[in-house]
Amino acid sequence: MGRAFEFRKERKFKRWSKMSKVFTRLGKEIVIAVKAGGPDPDNNPKLRTVMQNAKGAAMPKDRIEAAIKRASNKDQSNYEEVVYEGFAPHGVAILLETSTDNINRTVANVRHYFTKGGGSLGTSGSVSFMFDHKAVFRFPKDEHDLEELELDLIDFGLEDIDENEGEIFIYTAFEEFGNMQKALEDRNIEVTSAEFQRFPTTTVDLTEEQEEEVNKMIERMEEDDDVNNVYHNIS
């Protein structure tokens, strides 16, 4: 699971870097976290997590602080997190996670991407059951022993642990995010990133031409400023 996750993450961040959007997206996550739990990361676990992710993405400290200050302003609009589901051509399930300050704009754009790509926007729940919702924590391996960590963290929701290129990936159920976050903090493990990911429970095989067709639609979706993540079940 770790290698597949890292491949998707690397591919996504390459696109974000090319479009210079990663800091903008993190800024939106900071706004959502501050609006939900206040500007003090010591009392706001969600903000603390976003700040960890921002640091892992090399977002400058002054830019993080400026985003928190802006988010604390009552005049700063909030973003609503909305999930859209549908199908791409060839029976590929598509799930989009968005954060938006204008739902009408976002749903119109999402519908357009599906239609233009030869797919169809579905209703809530139409494809989400095809994905497992997981929390994924990433941190440097350093002197950590995988077997010891596994035994130590199993009571805090650990489902899987993996190592890839000097980093450790820990997977828990979506609902166990807080438990694992606290367990890692209590052990002074500095997390590079802590995110929610969706993993397909079943996959579909496509020809090279079919996969290229679907990927073009996915790329258009990922270029939208309101779209945070696009998940699919291509094998």
XYZ file of C-alpha atoms in Angstrom:
235
model
C 0.000 0.000 0.000
C 2.848 2.376 0.862
C 4.518 2.274 -2.528
C 1.260 2.831 -4.368
C 0.402 5.722 -2.067
C 3.818 7.323 -2.510
C 3.613 6.991 -6.302
C 0.242 8.736 -6.387
C 1.435 11.392 -3.959
C 4.615 12.051 -5.966
C 2.588 12.299 -9.179
C 0.141 14.716 -7.569
C 2.840 16.952 -6.084
C 4.681 17.115 -9.391
C 1.526 18.530 -10.961
C 0.953 20.894 -8.066
C 4.539 22.109 -8.317
C 4.209 22.650 -12.042
C 1.062 24.700 -11.512
C 2.403 26.483 -8.390
C -0.732 25.518 -6.475
C 0.477 23.500 -3.524
C 0.819 26.472 -1.167
C -2.581 27.801 -2.217
C -4.190 24.477 -1.401
C -2.430 24.294 1.952
C -3.558 27.850 2.675
C -7.160 26.773 2.163
C -6.670 23.845 4.526
C -5.301 26.256 7.123
C -8.397 28.454 6.768
C -10.701 25.462 7.244
C -8.752 24.283 10.296
C -8.647 27.721 11.951
C -12.330 28.386 11.313
C -13.169 25.007 12.852
C -10.919 25.042 15.916
C -9.159 28.378 16.377
C -5.664 29.691 15.580
C -3.738 27.972 18.398
C -2.204 24.713 17.103
C -1.690 23.462 20.672
C -5.466 23.373 21.099
C -6.342 22.573 17.484
C -5.144 19.123 16.317
C -6.433 19.684 12.779
C -4.426 22.903 12.431
C -1.396 21.176 13.921
C -1.668 18.499 11.248
C -1.990 20.997 8.400
C 1.046 22.887 9.705
C 3.021 19.612 9.713
C 1.985 18.971 6.127
C 2.895 22.537 5.142
C 6.321 22.139 6.704
C 6.754 18.830 4.863
C 5.921 20.607 1.603
C 8.573 23.273 2.353
C 6.000 26.036 2.810
C 7.825 29.030 4.372
C 7.104 29.609 8.056
C 6.110 33.243 7.513
C 3.617 32.176 4.865
C 2.062 29.645 7.246
C 1.774 32.295 9.956
C 0.272 34.780 7.496
C -2.332 32.207 6.434
C -3.306 31.596 10.073
C -3.621 35.347 10.659
C -5.826 35.794 7.600
C -7.979 32.839 8.597
C -8.539 34.415 12.030
C -10.095 37.470 10.380
C -13.881 37.321 10.556
C -14.078 38.756 7.044
C -12.166 35.781 5.633
C -14.613 33.498 3.858
C -14.598 29.853 4.836
C -14.385 26.865 2.525
C -16.837 24.004 2.463
C -15.486 20.518 1.873
C -17.601 18.588 -0.635
C -17.108 15.126 -2.160
C -18.299 14.382 -5.705
C -18.643 10.912 -7.194
C -19.132 9.570 -10.673
C -17.841 7.407 -13.489
C -15.268 7.998 -16.174
C -15.423 6.087 -19.482
C -14.868 2.304 -19.392
C -16.511 1.922 -15.961
C -13.790 3.698 -13.981
C -15.003 4.982 -10.593
C -14.001 8.577 -9.832
C -14.176 10.327 -6.452
C -13.237 13.994 -6.047
C -12.550 15.806 -2.778
C -13.031 19.564 -3.037
C -12.935 22.635 -0.823
C -14.836 25.622 -2.146
C -16.280 29.011 -1.260
C -18.767 28.730 -4.135
C -20.538 25.371 -4.432
C -22.479 26.388 -7.542
C -19.232 27.113 -9.389
C -17.599 23.913 -8.234
C -20.436 21.532 -9.067
C -20.845 23.147 -12.501
C -17.145 22.667 -13.215
C -17.113 19.082 -11.935
C -20.152 18.188 -14.040
C -18.438 19.734 -17.072
C -15.289 17.642 -16.550
C -17.314 14.433 -16.382
C -19.422 15.317 -19.420
C -16.498 16.507 -21.549
C -14.527 13.379 -20.670
C -17.351 11.049 -21.646
C -18.293 10.146 -18.080
C -21.173 10.990 -15.754
C -21.516 12.701 -12.383
C -23.259 10.406 -9.909
C -25.128 10.818 -6.658
C -23.658 10.689 -3.163
C -22.668 7.122 -2.327
C -22.614 5.919 -5.920
C -18.892 5.039 -5.840
C -17.617 5.871 -2.333
C -18.330 2.299 -1.201
C -15.655 1.176 -3.678
C -12.928 2.930 -1.673
C -11.499 2.415 1.807
C -10.985 5.707 3.649
C -7.635 5.600 5.470
C -5.430 7.923 7.487
C -1.809 7.820 6.341
C 1.084 9.090 8.472
C 4.563 9.517 7.010
C 7.838 10.167 8.861
C 11.579 9.431 8.480
C 12.682 5.939 9.449
C 15.745 7.157 11.377
C 16.382 4.586 14.119
C 12.831 3.231 14.249
C 12.324 -0.531 14.025
C 9.225 -1.532 12.055
C 8.422 -4.583 14.169
C 8.724 -2.651 17.422
C 6.583 0.180 16.069
C 3.956 -2.251 14.891
C 3.665 -3.847 18.326
C 3.724 -0.461 20.040
C 1.030 1.158 17.871
C -1.364 -1.747 17.266
C -3.585 -0.612 20.155
C -3.946 2.851 18.612
C -5.566 1.729 15.384
C -2.570 0.603 13.328
C -3.738 -1.463 10.351
C -0.590 -1.560 8.255
C 2.994 -0.283 8.348
C 5.435 -0.021 5.462
C 8.864 1.373 4.670
C 9.794 3.033 1.391
C 13.006 4.895 0.555
C 13.912 5.746 4.134
C 10.401 6.720 5.212
C 7.805 4.891 7.263
C 4.127 4.868 6.312
C 1.474 4.055 8.897
C -2.117 3.291 7.906
C -5.174 3.457 10.136
C -8.914 3.577 9.629
C -10.325 7.056 9.025
C -11.923 7.017 12.476
C -8.630 6.235 14.223
C -6.810 9.345 12.984
C -6.926 11.186 16.321
C -5.786 8.166 18.325
C -2.793 7.560 16.103
C -1.891 11.232 15.912
C -1.775 11.450 19.710
C 0.190 8.201 19.989
C 2.864 9.499 17.610
C 3.018 12.857 19.359
C 3.375 11.148 22.751
C 6.362 9.237 21.362
C 7.944 12.443 19.999
C 7.768 11.146 16.444
C 7.879 14.141 14.119
C 5.446 13.389 11.334
C 6.267 14.708 7.859
C 2.667 14.445 6.676
C -0.647 13.144 7.966
C -3.389 12.831 5.398
C -6.571 11.022 4.515
C -6.399 8.840 1.429
C -8.895 6.616 -0.363
C -7.823 3.217 -1.678
C -9.932 1.262 -4.187
C -11.213 -2.086 -2.932
C -11.458 -3.417 -6.502
C -9.742 -2.221 -9.668
C -10.434 -2.244 -13.406
C -7.962 -3.120 -16.154
C -7.730 -0.777 -19.139
C -5.811 -0.775 -22.373
C -3.096 1.841 -22.753
C -5.367 3.942 -24.979
C -8.281 3.717 -22.550
C -6.110 4.666 -19.597
C -4.749 7.666 -21.496
C -8.308 8.783 -22.231
C -9.319 8.586 -18.560
C -6.101 10.245 -17.390
C -6.830 13.274 -19.560
C -10.129 13.737 -17.734
C -8.462 13.273 -14.350
C -5.784 15.838 -15.206
C -8.419 18.427 -16.108
C -10.080 17.805 -12.746
C -6.792 18.102 -10.831
C -6.058 21.440 -12.467
C -9.182 22.975 -10.892
C -8.336 25.173 -7.895
C -11.325 23.801 -5.960
C -10.268 20.165 -6.374
C -7.949 18.781 -3.693
C -7.779 15.092 -4.622
C -9.027 12.831 -7.396
C -9.228 9.090 -6.735
C -9.908 6.313 -9.236
C -9.885 2.526 -9.364
C -7.667 1.932 -12.387
C -5.361 -0.998 -11.645
